[in-house]
Steps between C-alpha positions, in 0.01 A plus 500: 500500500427352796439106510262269693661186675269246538704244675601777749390475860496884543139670431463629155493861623857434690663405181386775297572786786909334556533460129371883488734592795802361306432688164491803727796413646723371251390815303278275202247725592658843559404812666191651341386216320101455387381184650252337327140527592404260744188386283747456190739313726291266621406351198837469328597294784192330542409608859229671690495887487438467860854325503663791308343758706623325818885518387434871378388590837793302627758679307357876596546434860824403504575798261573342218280672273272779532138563292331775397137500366623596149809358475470149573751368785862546442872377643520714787842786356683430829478126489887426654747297300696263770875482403643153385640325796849561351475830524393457837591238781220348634606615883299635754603796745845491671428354914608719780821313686331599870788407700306521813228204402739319355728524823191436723344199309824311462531531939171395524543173271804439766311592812204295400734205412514404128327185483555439108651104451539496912588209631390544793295285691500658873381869458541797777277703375456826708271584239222242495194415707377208603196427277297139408219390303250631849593822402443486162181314530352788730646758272323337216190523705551862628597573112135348363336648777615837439440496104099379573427757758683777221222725324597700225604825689809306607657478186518885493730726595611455857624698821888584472490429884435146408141266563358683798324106641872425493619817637286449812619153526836576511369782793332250715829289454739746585333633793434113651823363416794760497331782712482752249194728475446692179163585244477350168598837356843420648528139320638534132496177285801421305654197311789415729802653685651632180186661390490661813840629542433630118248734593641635824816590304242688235229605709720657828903536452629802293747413174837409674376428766647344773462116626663278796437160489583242682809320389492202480147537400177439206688555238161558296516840775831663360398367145166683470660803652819510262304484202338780604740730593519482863852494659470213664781479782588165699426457870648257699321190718626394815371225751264809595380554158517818328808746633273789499849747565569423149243601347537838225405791661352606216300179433128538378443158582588223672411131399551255781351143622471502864324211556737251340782651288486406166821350487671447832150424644568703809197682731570880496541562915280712690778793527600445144087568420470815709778647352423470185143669528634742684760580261225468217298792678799709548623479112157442385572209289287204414503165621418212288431265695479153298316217755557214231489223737441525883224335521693188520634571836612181719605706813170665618305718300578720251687854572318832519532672197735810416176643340242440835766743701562759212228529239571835312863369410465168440347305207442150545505198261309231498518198262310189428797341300690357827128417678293373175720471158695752352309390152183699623735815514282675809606731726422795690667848593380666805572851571374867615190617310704754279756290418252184423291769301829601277597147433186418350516813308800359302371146529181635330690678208783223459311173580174632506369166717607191595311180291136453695487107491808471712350743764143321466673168556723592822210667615268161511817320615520676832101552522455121491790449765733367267744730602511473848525129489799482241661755748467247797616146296776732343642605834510155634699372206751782497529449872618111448702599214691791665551232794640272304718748286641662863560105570634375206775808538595418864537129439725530260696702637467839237382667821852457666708689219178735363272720648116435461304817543149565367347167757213651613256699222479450151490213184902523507844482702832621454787273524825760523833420429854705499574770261755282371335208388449436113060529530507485138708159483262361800196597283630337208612205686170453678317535168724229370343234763142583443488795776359857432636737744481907422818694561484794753751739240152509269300707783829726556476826339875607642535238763738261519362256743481107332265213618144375355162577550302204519122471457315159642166602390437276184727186629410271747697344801672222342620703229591781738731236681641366217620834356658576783687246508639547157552820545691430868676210305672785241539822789669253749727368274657903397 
């Protein structure tokens, strides 16, 4: 019999339809049993009919019962009988291991710097921006702009390529600023540099393929290729940049930096340039080509791009994360036609589109100019700040017993140091007095070279000066 609670909060109907679920269940009611009619029902327990009805209904589409005109509605004869839990442990399915994620994640946690219980209070962030509450006032604005002006056919469905308004932004900007000239069906949106690497390994390198990278290097590059199944092979840097002679000569791809090297923070040379589009045209490999940060240039203006001389080989990668925020998670891959039109192929089928507002909002942001100014204060704070880091090393005297390289483009430096020294005691050490510094050995794929990269985009000057001299106050000591 089924019971009526009136102190219960649940409705009526939900008390009667678990209490019926659990007979079925627990077997009380078993398979093929005549349920009483719902009229009868009702008033035994002194409820509507409408009530009983409901819960019959209830039962029949979950397939608890079935009915039949003549004979009434019945426990369905397949109702299933759970196990008791000691029969059966209550686990769930056994986890993969996946080796390769595991691997990668745990070198990015190092490369990004673990910041859990840090005491640090000086950070060298290569990472970071500099961002304040301007920015996030006119991103707020941009943000409440762009959800007014959205009608309904924006929440639909959108364009794998990405927000064409944005699309043709990012065309106007590229052709004005860095000199390259492409259509907006050459301009695929994607959520950052790993996003893009992702689908290039997908959408236009066979299984096995094979990889150079620069090394050191993005570690997010190798990363995104190894856990596809790339054979990623290590090429080394020099004061030139990339030694194009080592490069596999049967790469399908080459990732490089030219405009500041990710970790060394070297220009690619002229010579080193042409012979590495030359050799891409002979082998017919691609270049990715990631520009994550020349626009802060402090020597003239910013270098030609690999992509501007060679086109059909190159893909080129643009992100907002080192100009705006890396929280919007914007960038842009620029490419030929075919190849742009085969990356948003996968994109379309894996990602299907990246999230509207965030397009709508960096839209408005460079509409209204916002963009364009935060570009001009930003470059005159990294300027003083890269002054006073190149300073700050010379005075106290780290410049006479380490090399500095990196002093012209970029949000970071490279401080190098012998082969021999303990980096990871340094590191430690530095962390120790309140300093932040990120070892050189966590952007080495097989290289063996020591030092630390050091960002001075998100500190000021005084801090910049007084981390350097804690850090000077530990090297010249060794």
């Amino acid at each position: 019999m089924l019971i009526v609670n009136r102190d219960d909060e649940r409705p009526i109907w939900q008390q009667l339809l678990d209490q019926a679920i659990d007979n079925i269940t627990t077997g009380k009611w078993p398979p093929g049993e005549l349920l009483l009619p719902s009229r009868e029902l009702a008033q035994l327990i002194g409820v509507s009919r409408s009530t009983i009805q409901s819960v019959y209904e209830e039962l029949f589409s979950r397939g608890y019962t079935v009915t039949s005109r003549r004979g009434g509605t019945r426990v369905s004869e397949w109702t299933y009988k759970p196990h008791s839990a000691d029969e059966i442990p209550a686990q769930g399915p056994v986890l993969p291991e996946l080796p390769l994620l595991k691997t990668a994640i745990g070198h990015s946690h190092s490369w990004f710097g673990n910041k859990e219980h840090s005491k640090d209070e000086i950070d060298f962030s290569p990472h970071e921006p500099y961002l304040d509450e301007i920015f996030q006032n006119n991103w707020r604005q941009s943000f409440l702009q762009a959800t007014n002006d959205a009608d309904l056919d924006s929440w639909a469905y959108g364009d794998a390529y990405g927000f064409l308004p944005l699309r043709e932004q990012i065309q106007r900007y590229l052709s004005l600023e860095r000199g390259v000239h492409v259509s907006v069906d050459q301009i695929l949106l994607t959520s950052g540099a790993q996003h893009s690497l992702d689908l290039i390994a997908q959408a236009l390198l066979p299984e096995g393929a094979t990889v150079s990278v620069e090394d050191p290097g993005f570690p997010s590059a190798w990363m995104a290729m190894k856990y596809r199944r790339k054979n990623v092979v290590s090429v080394p840097v020099d004061e030139h940049g990339l030694c194009v002679d080592c490069i596999h000569p049967e790469s399908a791809l080459v990732y490089v930096t030219p405009s500041h090297q990710c970790a060394v923070g070297v220009i690619m040379s002229e010579p080193r340039r042409q012979q590495l589009l030359h050799l891409a045209t002979e082998q017919r490999f691609w270049i990715v080509e990631d520009d994550y940060d020349s626009e802060f240039r402090y020597r003239g203006d910013p270098l030609p791009t690999l992509f501007s001389q060679r086109p059909q080989n190159t893909l080129y990668m643009l992100s907002y994360s080192k100009m705006i925020a890396p929280g919007i998670r914007m960038s842009a891959l620029v490419g030929p036609k075919e190849a742009i039109r085969q990356l948003a192929r996968v994109h379309e089928l894996t990602y299907r589109h990246l999230p509207i507002m965030e397009q709508l909002t960096l839209t408005h942001f460079i509409e209204n100019g916002h963009f364009m100014r935060h570009m001009r204060k930003v470059r005159n704070i990294y300027r003083r700040r890269h002054a006073a880091l190149t300073k700050a090393v010379v005075s106290t005297g780290l410049s006479e017993r380490f090399r500095l390289s990196g002093a012209e483009t970029g949000l970071h430096m490279l401080l190098e140091a012998e082969p021999s020294l303990d980096e990871a005691a340094v590191t430690s050490a530095a962390l120790e007095r309140g300093v932040r510094i990120y070892p050189l050995s966590q952007y080495g794929l097989e290289s063996k070279r020591k030092g630390w990269v050091l960002g001075f985009a998100k500190i000021d000057e005084v801090a910049i000066k007084e981390g350097i001299e804690r850090l000077a106050e530990i090297l010249l000591k060794k």
